[in-house]
Each structure stands twice: as C-alpha cells, then as structure tokens.
Amino acid sequence: MIAHDFDYHAPRSLADALALLGQADAAVLGGGTWLVPNMTYGRQRPSAVVDIRRLGLDAIEIAGDIVVGAGVTYRQVLQSEALRAKLPLLAMMAGQVTGGPQIVGQATLGGSACYANPSSDVPACLVALDATLRLASRTGHREVKAADFYTGAFQTTRRPDEMLTHMVFAPPPGGAGCGYHKLKFSTGSWPIVTAACIAVAATDGGPRHRLAVGGANAVPVLLEIDGRDPDEAVAARLPSLISQEWSDEFAGAGYRRQVAPAIASRALRQARGAR
C-alpha cells in the first residue's frame, strides 16, 4: 500500500507528459517494477506520477540504426525476430534478466536504464553496445552516450524534467560475436557482476573487443581491447578501472572486484567463439 497522496496523470502526447514533468516533483511510470515498490516502502514520495504507457514508446524500429522505445519490455525484445538477429547481445541479456516471467513481461528497458542500479543487467549491456540515449524535455531534446549517462549508483545525467524516450543502436558489423555472462547466487537474486562483450574483426585481422562490466563498480566499466590475448588485458586493466566500488547486501566490494575479471573473461571467450 502506498501511504502518501499523489496526483496520477496519464497523458496521451509526449508534449503533455513533458509539461507535467517540468511543473511538478513528478516520477515517470513505465512498467512500474521499480517505482511502485519504492513508493510502497516510502523510498520515493513523488507529488505526481506521470504514466507514459499511452505515448507509443513501446515500438522497435529497424531501418539503418535500431531504435528501441523506452517503453519496450524484455519480452518484446525476446519476441522480435528482427531485433534478435540485429542485436543478439540485447536478446541474451533480456533472456537472463532477474525476476522471472512477471518482470520479463512488465519491466521496461528504459526504466531499468534510468534507475541505474549497479547490479542491473541493463546498464553494462547498453554501454557495450555503445547505445545512444535520447532524452526529451519541454526545452528540447538531447542525446547522451550510454557510457556517459551513468554518474554513480542510482544516478544518471537525466534531469528531473527530462524523460528517456528512445535508445539508439548502430548494428554491429557482419561477423561480430557477442557474449553475456553474470554471477549471481540464486535464480531470483540480483547479479553480483555482469559482463557484456562485442567482438569484431579489426583492420589488421585481429579481434577487437568492446567489453562492459557491471556490478563491480557504481557505474559500468568499459574496456576497449585490441589484440589476440584479451584475457591478459582484462586481468591487467580491469581492477584499476574500478574506481567507485559497489557493495550491497548480496556481496561486498572486495568480492566483486575479485570475481569481475573471471566473469569478464567468460563473456570475452563467448564473444570470440561466436565470431
């Protein structure tokens, strides 16, 4: 039960939704899998809730760049054959997301991206895919790279009057491989560490890797690795990039730092094997 009063709005146009966000201490409601529990337990007390489910942000467009609406659910990702073919890494992540059928069918990619839980599956995957996030407000629109979007645990560059509307992906080149691995202690628990990787052929014929690691740091850690021995590069570089250590009730910072290279190497090997 939500104990405090708030105004509920269900706008039918983006302009109306942005006007509401600009006028009030408002929270955006998409799937509600983060917002509703937080309001129930008093962790968030917005004066207004703006329901964006009538704004048409649940579409997937594939024409050149791949544009995924912020309201697209994990289930939609898994059910889209075209998206699975173009962005198999996104489908890998969606197929392993924590929470079971209810979360898969209700939670949105945009909501998970904006909530910025360091242990979430989504942030590192967006960074590995070099996603561009489109943000809208009453005063205009802007685009932010996923690698620049996250500033801390549960913190992003999104302003209170802004809404994430779309995530844009350039399709990986032909022959690219991908890998996704994570460590968690039970089926329903949050991941301890996640790792998402894209591997493509470099101009010299050797592999090039874009690897993002989540859960060990307050924000995803990005490594761009050239060469034929990426495991050595991960072991040498990853620990020094963990500058904002992250702990929660599932694991401490030291353990996360210790296991991160092994999880990252598994994603690397999977991506190399898929090329």
mmCIF file with all atom_site columns, C-alpha atoms in Angstrom, residues 89-90 121-132 145-148 169-170 172 178-179 195-199 209-214 220-224:
data_model
loop_
_atom_site.group_PDB
_atom_site.id
_atom_site.type_symbol
_atom_site.label_atom_id
_atom_site.label_alt_id
_atom_site.label_comp_id
_atom_site.label_asym_id
_atom_site.label_entity_id
_atom_site.label_seq_id
_atom_site.pdbx_PDB_ins_code
_atom_site.Cartn_x
_atom_site.Cartn_y
_atom_site.Cartn_z
_atom_site.occupancy
_atom_site.B_iso_or_equiv
_atom_site.pdbx_formal_charge
_atom_site.auth_seq_id
_atom_site.auth_comp_id
_atom_site.auth_asym_id
_atom_site.auth_atom_id
_atom_site.pdbx_PDB_model_num
ATOM 1  C CA . LEU A 1 89  ? 23.561 -9.299  -27.209 1.00 0.00 ? 89  LEU A CA 1
ATOM 2  C CA . LEU A 1 90  ? 20.433 -7.387  -26.166 1.00 0.00 ? 90  LEU A CA 1
ATOM 3  C CA . ASP A 1 121 ? 21.603 -6.278  -16.262 1.00 0.00 ? 121 ASP A CA 1
ATOM 4  C CA . VAL A 1 122 ? 20.798 -3.309  -18.499 1.00 0.00 ? 122 VAL A CA 1
ATOM 5  C CA . PRO A 1 123 ? 23.449 -0.589  -17.960 1.00 0.00 ? 123 PRO A CA 1
ATOM 6  C CA . ALA A 1 124 ? 26.541 -2.615  -18.898 1.00 0.00 ? 124 ALA A CA 1
ATOM 7  C CA . CYS A 1 125 ? 24.754 -4.073  -21.914 1.00 0.00 ? 125 CYS A CA 1
ATOM 8  C CA . LEU A 1 126 ? 23.877 -0.586  -23.191 1.00 0.00 ? 126 LEU A CA 1
ATOM 9  C CA . VAL A 1 127 ? 27.470 0.539   -22.714 1.00 0.00 ? 127 VAL A CA 1
ATOM 10 C CA . ALA A 1 128 ? 28.883 -2.494  -24.543 1.00 0.00 ? 128 ALA A CA 1
ATOM 11 C CA . LEU A 1 129 ? 26.531 -1.816  -27.454 1.00 0.00 ? 129 LEU A CA 1
ATOM 12 C CA . ASP A 1 130 ? 27.556 1.873   -27.482 1.00 0.00 ? 130 ASP A CA 1
ATOM 13 C CA . ALA A 1 131 ? 23.904 2.882   -27.239 1.00 0.00 ? 131 ALA A CA 1
ATOM 14 C CA . THR A 1 132 ? 22.800 6.482   -27.646 1.00 0.00 ? 132 THR A CA 1
ATOM 15 C CA . LYS A 1 145 ? 26.067 8.025   -24.979 1.00 0.00 ? 145 LYS A CA 1
ATOM 16 C CA . ALA A 1 146 ? 25.341 5.235   -22.516 1.00 0.00 ? 146 ALA A CA 1
ATOM 17 C CA . ALA A 1 147 ? 28.954 5.343   -21.319 1.00 0.00 ? 147 ALA A CA 1
ATOM 18 C CA . ASP A 1 148 ? 28.422 8.987   -20.292 1.00 0.00 ? 148 ASP A CA 1
ATOM 19 C CA . PHE A 1 169 ? 21.955 1.307   -31.572 1.00 0.00 ? 169 PHE A CA 1
ATOM 20 C CA . ALA A 1 170 ? 24.188 1.046   -34.620 1.00 0.00 ? 170 ALA A CA 1
ATOM 21 C CA . PRO A 1 172 ? 27.294 -4.401  -35.151 1.00 0.00 ? 172 PRO A CA 1
ATOM 22 C CA . CYS A 1 178 ? 28.750 -11.292 -28.621 1.00 0.00 ? 178 CYS A CA 1
ATOM 23 C CA . GLY A 1 179 ? 28.865 -12.680 -25.124 1.00 0.00 ? 179 GLY A CA 1
ATOM 24 C CA . ALA A 1 195 ? 29.795 -8.650  -18.343 1.00 0.00 ? 195 ALA A CA 1
ATOM 25 C CA . ALA A 1 196 ? 28.687 -7.848  -21.893 1.00 0.00 ? 196 ALA A CA 1
ATOM 26 C CA . CYS A 1 197 ? 31.024 -8.036  -24.880 1.00 0.00 ? 197 CYS A CA 1
ATOM 27 C CA . ILE A 1 198 ? 31.049 -7.372  -28.623 1.00 0.00 ? 198 ILE A CA 1
ATOM 28 C CA . ALA A 1 199 ? 33.930 -8.814  -30.685 1.00 0.00 ? 199 ALA A CA 1
ATOM 29 C CA . HIS A 1 209 ? 36.544 -6.189  -28.233 1.00 0.00 ? 209 HIS A CA 1
ATOM 30 C CA . ARG A 1 210 ? 34.182 -3.752  -26.557 1.00 0.00 ? 210 ARG A CA 1
ATOM 31 C CA . LEU A 1 211 ? 33.601 -5.085  -23.054 1.00 0.00 ? 211 LEU A CA 1
ATOM 32 C CA . ALA A 1 212 ? 31.448 -3.554  -20.314 1.00 0.00 ? 212 ALA A CA 1
ATOM 33 C CA . VAL A 1 213 ? 31.394 -4.846  -16.744 1.00 0.00 ? 213 VAL A CA 1
ATOM 34 C CA . GLY A 1 214 ? 28.608 -4.073  -14.292 1.00 0.00 ? 214 GLY A CA 1
ATOM 35 C CA . PRO A 1 220 ? 29.630 0.259   -15.778 1.00 0.00 ? 220 PRO A CA 1
ATOM 36 C CA . VAL A 1 221 ? 33.321 -0.137  -16.548 1.00 0.00 ? 221 VAL A CA 1
ATOM 37 C CA . LEU A 1 222 ? 34.214 -0.035  -20.249 1.00 0.00 ? 222 LEU A CA 1
ATOM 38 C CA . LEU A 1 223 ? 37.275 -1.702  -21.768 1.00 0.00 ? 223 LEU A CA 1
ATOM 39 C CA . GLU A 1 224 ? 38.120 -1.490  -25.465 1.00 0.00 ? 224 GLU A CA 1
#
